[in-house]
PDB file of C-alpha atoms and ligand atoms in Angstrom:
ATOM      1  CA  UNK A  24       0.000   0.000   0.000  1.00 70.00           C
ATOM      2  CA  UNK A  25       1.225   3.526  -0.816  1.00 68.00           C
ATOM      3  CA  UNK A  26       1.764   6.090   1.933  1.00 57.00           C
ATOM      4  CA  UNK A  27      -1.116   8.194   0.503  1.00 59.00           C
ATOM      5  CA  UNK A  28      -3.381   5.169   0.587  1.00 62.00           C
ATOM      6  CA  UNK A  29      -2.425   4.507   4.199  1.00 62.00           C
ATOM      7  CA  UNK A  30      -3.146   8.150   5.091  1.00 57.00           C
ATOM      8  CA  UNK A  31      -6.544   7.968   3.393  1.00 60.00           C
ATOM      9  CA  UNK A  32      -7.508   4.881   5.362  1.00 64.00           C
ATOM     10  CA  UNK A  33      -6.276   6.517   8.579  1.00 58.00           C
ATOM     11  CA  UNK A  34      -8.490   9.540   7.883  1.00 55.00           C
ATOM     12  CA  UNK A  35     -11.474   7.309   7.137  1.00 63.00           C
ATOM     13  CA  UNK A  36     -10.947   5.409  10.371  1.00 60.00           C
ATOM     14  CA  UNK A  37     -10.531   8.660  12.297  1.00 53.00           C
ATOM     15  CA  UNK A  38     -13.794   9.999  10.805  1.00 54.00           C
ATOM     16  CA  UNK A  39     -15.603   6.812  11.710  1.00 57.00           C
ATOM     17  CA  UNK A  40     -14.313   6.998  15.264  1.00 64.00           C
ATOM     18  CA  UNK A  41     -14.916  10.678  16.006  1.00 84.00           C
ATOM     19  CA  UNK A  42     -17.193  11.004  19.026  1.00 93.00           C
ATOM     20  CA  UNK A  43     -19.292  14.156  18.775  1.00 97.00           C
ATOM     21  CA  UNK A  44     -22.178  15.987  20.384  1.00 98.00           C
ATOM     22  CA  UNK A  45     -24.887  17.874  18.518  1.00 98.00           C
ATOM     23  CA  UNK A  46     -27.816  20.109  19.395  1.00 99.00           C
ATOM     24  CA  UNK A  47     -31.233  18.942  18.219  1.00 99.00           C
ATOM     25  CA  UNK A  48     -34.430  20.954  18.586  1.00 99.00           C
ATOM     26  CA  UNK A  49     -37.951  19.718  18.100  1.00 99.00           C
ATOM     27  CA  UNK A  50     -39.438  22.976  16.895  1.00 99.00           C
ATOM     28  CA  UNK A  51     -42.871  24.344  17.936  1.00 99.00           C
ATOM     29  CA  UNK A  52     -44.711  22.585  15.087  1.00 98.00           C
ATOM     30  CA  UNK A  53     -43.130  19.246  16.035  1.00 98.00           C
ATOM     31  CA  UNK A  54     -44.322  19.670  19.627  1.00 99.00           C
ATOM     32  CA  UNK A  55     -47.785  20.949  18.646  1.00 98.00           C
ATOM     33  CA  UNK A  56     -48.291  18.121  16.161  1.00 98.00           C
ATOM     34  CA  UNK A  57     -47.487  15.459  18.750  1.00 98.00           C
ATOM     35  CA  UNK A  58     -44.281  14.312  17.078  1.00 98.00           C
ATOM     36  CA  UNK A  59     -41.939  14.578  20.088  1.00 98.00           C
ATOM     37  CA  UNK A  60     -42.021  10.846  20.882  1.00 98.00           C
ATOM     38  CA  UNK A  61     -41.721   9.835  17.236  1.00 98.00           C
ATOM     39  CA  UNK A  62     -38.675  12.026  16.639  1.00 98.00           C
ATOM     40  CA  UNK A  63     -36.871  11.059  19.844  1.00 98.00           C
ATOM     41  CA  UNK A  64     -37.686   7.425  19.162  1.00 98.00           C
ATOM     42  CA  UNK A  65     -35.931   7.521  15.785  1.00 98.00           C
ATOM     43  CA  UNK A  66     -32.715   8.725  17.401  1.00 98.00           C
ATOM     44  CA  UNK A  67     -32.985   6.225  20.253  1.00 97.00           C
ATOM     45  CA  UNK A  68     -33.597   3.300  17.898  1.00 96.00           C
ATOM     46  CA  UNK A  69     -30.562   4.294  15.843  1.00 97.00           C
ATOM     47  CA  UNK A  70     -28.529   3.893  19.033  1.00 96.00           C
ATOM     48  CA  UNK A  71     -27.765   7.583  19.469  1.00 97.00           C
ATOM     49  CA  UNK A  72     -27.335   8.595  23.093  1.00 98.00           C
ATOM     50  CA  UNK A  73     -29.352  11.441  24.643  1.00 98.00           C
ATOM     51  CA  UNK A  74     -27.061  13.338  27.031  1.00 98.00           C
ATOM     52  CA  UNK A  75     -29.303  16.352  27.682  1.00 98.00           C
ATOM     53  CA  UNK A  76     -32.979  17.150  27.214  1.00 98.00           C
ATOM     54  CA  UNK A  77     -35.484  19.826  28.261  1.00 98.00           C
ATOM     55  CA  UNK A  78     -38.643  21.631  27.159  1.00 98.00           C
ATOM     56  CA  UNK A  79     -38.546  25.404  27.090  1.00 98.00           C
ATOM     57  CA  UNK A  80     -40.128  28.555  25.716  1.00 98.00           C
ATOM     58  CA  UNK A  81     -37.502  30.252  23.571  1.00 98.00           C
ATOM     59  CA  UNK A  82     -36.827  33.937  24.217  1.00 98.00           C
ATOM     60  CA  UNK A  83     -36.330  36.343  21.313  1.00 98.00           C
ATOM     61  CA  UNK A  84     -32.760  36.856  22.490  1.00 98.00           C
ATOM     62  CA  UNK A  85     -31.958  33.125  22.440  1.00 98.00           C
ATOM     63  CA  UNK A  86     -33.650  32.708  19.038  1.00 98.00           C
ATOM     64  CA  UNK A  87     -31.731  35.620  17.530  1.00 98.00           C
ATOM     65  CA  UNK A  88     -28.433  34.255  18.867  1.00 98.00           C
ATOM     66  CA  UNK A  89     -29.245  30.755  17.621  1.00 98.00           C
ATOM     67  CA  UNK A  90     -30.099  32.008  14.123  1.00 98.00           C
ATOM     68  CA  UNK A  91     -27.446  34.761  14.221  1.00 98.00           C
ATOM     69  CA  UNK A  92     -25.730  33.498  11.040  1.00 98.00           C
ATOM     70  CA  UNK A  93     -28.961  34.174   9.153  1.00 98.00           C
ATOM     71  CA  UNK A  94     -29.381  37.772  10.367  1.00 98.00           C
ATOM     72  CA  UNK A  95     -30.149  40.031   7.396  1.00 98.00           C
ATOM     73  CA  UNK A  96     -31.717  37.251   5.313  1.00 98.00           C
ATOM     74  CA  UNK A  97     -35.407  37.545   4.372  1.00 98.00           C
ATOM     75  CA  UNK A  98     -36.384  34.499   6.432  1.00 98.00           C
ATOM     76  CA  UNK A  99     -34.577  35.651   9.624  1.00 98.00           C
ATOM     77  CA  UNK A 100     -37.549  37.445  11.257  1.00 98.00           C
ATOM     78  CA  UNK A 101     -40.170  34.780  10.405  1.00 98.00           C
ATOM     79  CA  UNK A 102     -37.799  32.047  11.592  1.00 98.00           C
ATOM     80  CA  UNK A 103     -37.259  33.819  14.940  1.00 98.00           C
ATOM     81  CA  UNK A 104     -41.048  34.279  15.255  1.00 98.00           C
ATOM     82  CA  UNK A 105     -41.595  30.604  14.434  1.00 98.00           C
ATOM     83  CA  UNK A 106     -39.125  29.209  17.013  1.00 98.00           C
ATOM     84  CA  UNK A 107     -40.448  31.549  19.740  1.00 98.00           C
ATOM     85  CA  UNK A 108     -44.151  30.879  18.996  1.00 98.00           C
ATOM     86  CA  UNK A 109     -44.629  27.855  21.304  1.00 98.00           C
ATOM     87  CA  UNK A 110     -42.426  25.544  23.435  1.00 98.00           C
ATOM     88  CA  UNK A 111     -39.640  23.480  21.906  1.00 99.00           C
ATOM     89  CA  UNK A 112     -37.810  20.365  23.077  1.00 99.00           C
ATOM     90  CA  UNK A 113     -34.033  20.796  23.097  1.00 99.00           C
ATOM     91  CA  UNK A 114     -31.662  17.838  23.191  1.00 98.00           C
ATOM     92  CA  UNK A 115     -27.967  17.148  23.091  1.00 99.00           C
ATOM     93  CA  UNK A 116     -27.209  13.888  21.320  1.00 98.00           C
ATOM     94  CA  UNK A 117     -23.888  12.053  21.444  1.00 98.00           C
ATOM     95  CA  UNK A 118     -22.317   9.477  19.200  1.00 96.00           C
ATOM     96  CA  UNK A 119     -19.738   8.745  16.528  1.00 94.00           C
ATOM     97  CA  UNK A 120     -20.182  11.223  13.646  1.00 96.00           C
ATOM     98  CA  UNK A 121     -23.491  12.130  15.217  1.00 97.00           C
ATOM     99  CA  UNK A 122     -23.555  15.603  13.596  1.00 98.00           C
ATOM    100  CA  UNK A 123     -23.811  14.291  10.021  1.00 97.00           C
ATOM    101  CA  UNK A 124     -25.815  11.260  11.121  1.00 98.00           C
ATOM    102  CA  UNK A 125     -28.535  13.469  12.629  1.00 98.00           C
ATOM    103  CA  UNK A 126     -28.519  15.828   9.624  1.00 98.00           C
ATOM    104  CA  UNK A 127     -28.996  12.810   7.344  1.00 98.00           C
ATOM    105  CA  UNK A 128     -31.830  11.502   9.514  1.00 98.00           C
ATOM    106  CA  UNK A 129     -33.479  14.967   9.459  1.00 98.00           C
ATOM    107  CA  UNK A 130     -33.327  15.356   5.692  1.00 98.00           C
ATOM    108  CA  UNK A 131     -32.908  18.484   3.589  1.00 98.00           C
ATOM    109  CA  UNK A 132     -33.901  21.889   5.009  1.00 98.00           C
ATOM    110  CA  UNK A 133     -36.802  22.165   2.556  1.00 98.00           C
ATOM    111  CA  UNK A 134     -39.117  19.208   3.228  1.00 98.00           C
ATOM    112  CA  UNK A 135     -40.060  19.288  -0.462  1.00 98.00           C
ATOM    113  CA  UNK A 136     -36.521  18.112  -1.236  1.00 98.00           C
ATOM    114  CA  UNK A 137     -36.151  15.836   1.807  1.00 98.00           C
ATOM    115  CA  UNK A 138     -36.149  12.135   1.023  1.00 98.00           C
ATOM    116  CA  UNK A 139     -38.858   9.811   2.234  1.00 98.00           C
ATOM    117  CA  UNK A 140     -37.551   8.058   5.335  1.00 98.00           C
ATOM    118  CA  UNK A 141     -36.085  11.243   6.784  1.00 98.00           C
ATOM    119  CA  UNK A 142     -37.871  13.154   9.548  1.00 98.00           C
ATOM    120  CA  UNK A 143     -38.580  16.198   7.374  1.00 98.00           C
ATOM    121  CA  UNK A 144     -39.350  14.012   4.370  1.00 98.00           C
ATOM    122  CA  UNK A 145     -41.902  12.003   6.318  1.00 98.00           C
ATOM    123  CA  UNK A 146     -43.552  14.632   8.523  1.00 98.00           C
ATOM    124  CA  UNK A 147     -43.170  18.117   7.033  1.00 98.00           C
ATOM    125  CA  UNK A 148     -44.199  19.988   3.896  1.00 98.00           C
ATOM    126  CA  UNK A 149     -42.921  23.571   4.103  1.00 98.00           C
ATOM    127  CA  UNK A 150     -39.450  25.032   4.679  1.00 98.00           C
ATOM    128  CA  UNK A 151     -40.779  27.445   7.302  1.00 98.00           C
ATOM    129  CA  UNK A 152     -42.352  24.542   9.254  1.00 98.00           C
ATOM    130  CA  UNK A 153     -39.675  21.863   9.076  1.00 98.00           C
ATOM    131  CA  UNK A 154     -40.092  20.520  12.667  1.00 98.00           C
ATOM    132  CA  UNK A 155     -36.463  19.840  13.608  1.00 98.00           C
ATOM    133  CA  UNK A 156     -33.095  21.523  13.943  1.00 99.00           C
ATOM    134  CA  UNK A 157     -29.686  19.853  14.062  1.00 98.00           C
ATOM    135  CA  UNK A 158     -26.242  21.484  14.281  1.00 98.00           C
ATOM    136  CA  UNK A 159     -24.463  21.511  10.919  1.00 98.00           C
ATOM    137  CA  UNK A 160     -20.765  21.292  11.911  1.00 97.00           C
ATOM    138  CA  UNK A 161     -18.437  20.727  14.868  1.00 97.00           C
ATOM    139  CA  UNK A 162     -18.024  24.471  15.468  1.00 98.00           C
ATOM    140  CA  UNK A 163     -21.755  25.143  15.216  1.00 98.00           C
ATOM    141  CA  UNK A 164     -22.504  22.235  17.546  1.00 98.00           C
ATOM    142  CA  UNK A 165     -20.124  23.571  20.203  1.00 98.00           C
ATOM    143  CA  UNK A 166     -21.599  27.080  19.921  1.00 98.00           C
ATOM    144  CA  UNK A 167     -25.204  25.860  20.006  1.00 98.00           C
ATOM    145  CA  UNK A 168     -24.733  23.392  22.886  1.00 98.00           C
ATOM    146  CA  UNK A 169     -23.157  26.157  25.008  1.00 98.00           C
ATOM    147  CA  UNK A 170     -25.988  28.496  24.039  1.00 98.00           C
ATOM    148  CA  UNK A 171     -28.818  26.121  24.983  1.00 99.00           C
ATOM    149  CA  UNK A 172     -27.377  24.049  27.852  1.00 98.00           C
ATOM    150  CA  UNK A 173     -25.400  24.578  31.045  1.00 98.00           C
ATOM    151  CA  UNK A 174     -22.553  22.084  31.552  1.00 98.00           C
ATOM    152  CA  UNK A 175     -24.355  20.529  34.547  1.00 98.00           C
ATOM    153  CA  UNK A 176     -27.396  19.777  32.358  1.00 98.00           C
ATOM    154  CA  UNK A 177     -25.326  17.356  30.258  1.00 98.00           C
ATOM    155  CA  UNK A 178     -24.903  13.769  31.454  1.00 98.00           C
ATOM    156  CA  UNK A 179     -21.964  11.406  31.093  1.00 97.00           C
ATOM    157  CA  UNK A 180     -23.119   7.820  31.255  1.00 97.00           C
ATOM    158  CA  UNK A 181     -22.786   4.502  29.447  1.00 95.00           C
ATOM    159  CA  UNK A 182     -25.793   3.034  27.674  1.00 93.00           C
ATOM    160  CA  UNK A 183     -26.231  -0.689  28.202  1.00 93.00           C
ATOM    161  CA  UNK A 184     -26.395  -1.374  24.449  1.00 92.00           C
ATOM    162  CA  UNK A 185     -23.144   0.419  23.595  1.00 91.00           C
ATOM    163  CA  UNK A 186     -21.072  -2.767  23.376  1.00 91.00           C
ATOM    164  CA  UNK A 187     -23.564  -4.188  20.872  1.00 94.00           C
ATOM    165  CA  UNK A 188     -23.649  -1.127  18.635  1.00 92.00           C
ATOM    166  CA  UNK A 189     -19.993  -1.078  17.734  1.00 87.00           C
ATOM    167  CA  UNK A 190     -17.671  -3.618  16.182  1.00 84.00           C
TER     168      UNK A 190
HETATM  169  P1  IDP B  12     -31.153  23.995   8.577  1.00 67.25           P
HETATM  170  O1  IDP B  12     -32.213  24.130   9.635  1.00 67.25           O
HETATM  171  O2  IDP B  12     -31.385  22.790   7.721  1.00 67.25           O
HETATM  172  O3  IDP B  12     -29.749  24.039   9.133  1.00 67.25           O
HETATM  173  P2  IDP B  12     -30.710  26.714   7.625  1.00 67.25           P
HETATM  174  O4  IDP B  12     -30.359  27.087   6.215  1.00 67.25           O
HETATM  175  O5  IDP B  12     -29.667  26.837   8.665  1.00 67.25           O
HETATM  176  O6  IDP B  12     -31.318  25.238   7.591  1.00 67.25           O
HETATM  177  O7  IDP B  12     -31.971  27.610   8.029  1.00 67.25           O
HETATM  178  C1  IDP B  12     -32.410  27.669   9.363  1.00 67.25           C
HETATM  179  C2  IDP B  12     -33.909  27.597   9.396  1.00 67.25           C
HETATM  180  O8  IDP B  12     -34.461  28.778   8.825  1.00 67.25           O
HETATM  181  C3  IDP B  12     -34.532  26.452   8.575  1.00 67.25           C
HETATM  182  O9  IDP B  12     -34.568  25.226   9.261  1.00 67.25           O
HETATM  183  C4  IDP B  12     -35.922  26.981   8.327  1.00 67.25           C
HETATM  184  O10 IDP B  12     -36.755  26.825   9.493  1.00 67.25           O
HETATM  185  C5  IDP B  12     -35.655  28.466   8.131  1.00 67.25           C
HETATM  186  N1  IDP B  12     -35.461  28.779   6.712  1.00 67.25           N
HETATM  187  C6  IDP B  12     -34.340  28.647   5.991  1.00 67.25           C
HETATM  188  N2  IDP B  12     -34.503  29.043   4.718  1.00 67.25           N
HETATM  189  C7  IDP B  12     -35.779  29.459   4.636  1.00 67.25           C
HETATM  190  C8  IDP B  12     -36.575  29.991   3.565  1.00 67.25           C
HETATM  191  O11 IDP B  12     -36.115  30.156   2.440  1.00 67.25           O
HETATM  192  N3  IDP B  12     -37.866  30.299   3.885  1.00 67.25           N
HETATM  193  C9  IDP B  12     -38.399  30.127   5.117  1.00 67.25           C
HETATM  194  N4  IDP B  12     -37.683  29.624   6.147  1.00 67.25           N
HETATM  195  C10 IDP B  12     -36.400  29.297   5.908  1.00 67.25           C
HETATM  196 MG1   MG B  13     -28.644  25.551   9.970  1.00 67.25          MG
END
């Protein structure tokens, strides 16, 4: 095997083994439509660990910080109004490559483009009512977890099925 080939495999292995945390929100429409259990259940069945969870009413300040990267865009104000309109469920999920895994399980931002089998593809129709949020990168995840959760609200524990999830 060439050195480059060895490096590539090392990177692949490293990616597979990267333990991450991500912020997931069940947005107001997900809560109002009775989809909290269904959404959490999908993550649980996949073997993803919940390390933090709470229900809260989102303040305008928190919403504007959370969607800060979108400030100035036409959908910024409606999106802040949407997330503050009714309680949300916020979760921190942990697992290997969990950031991309959750994004894949959520489906594309616009439910019209989201594949059947994804959360948005199965349960949503409009981009402004797309029922879930998931952090989109390591940096975003760190920022969003710190924004929504205090360190003491996050749990370190071992799930009993962990040994059976991994090779
Ligand atoms: P994401 O939630 O898949 O990461 P972002 O592009 O980060 O998508 O947008 C944040 C949220 O803003 C979306 O989930 C959606 O609720 C809302 N949003 C984004 N683009 C539009 C739009 O074009 N019209 C209405 N709402 C939008
Ligand atoms: Mg986003």
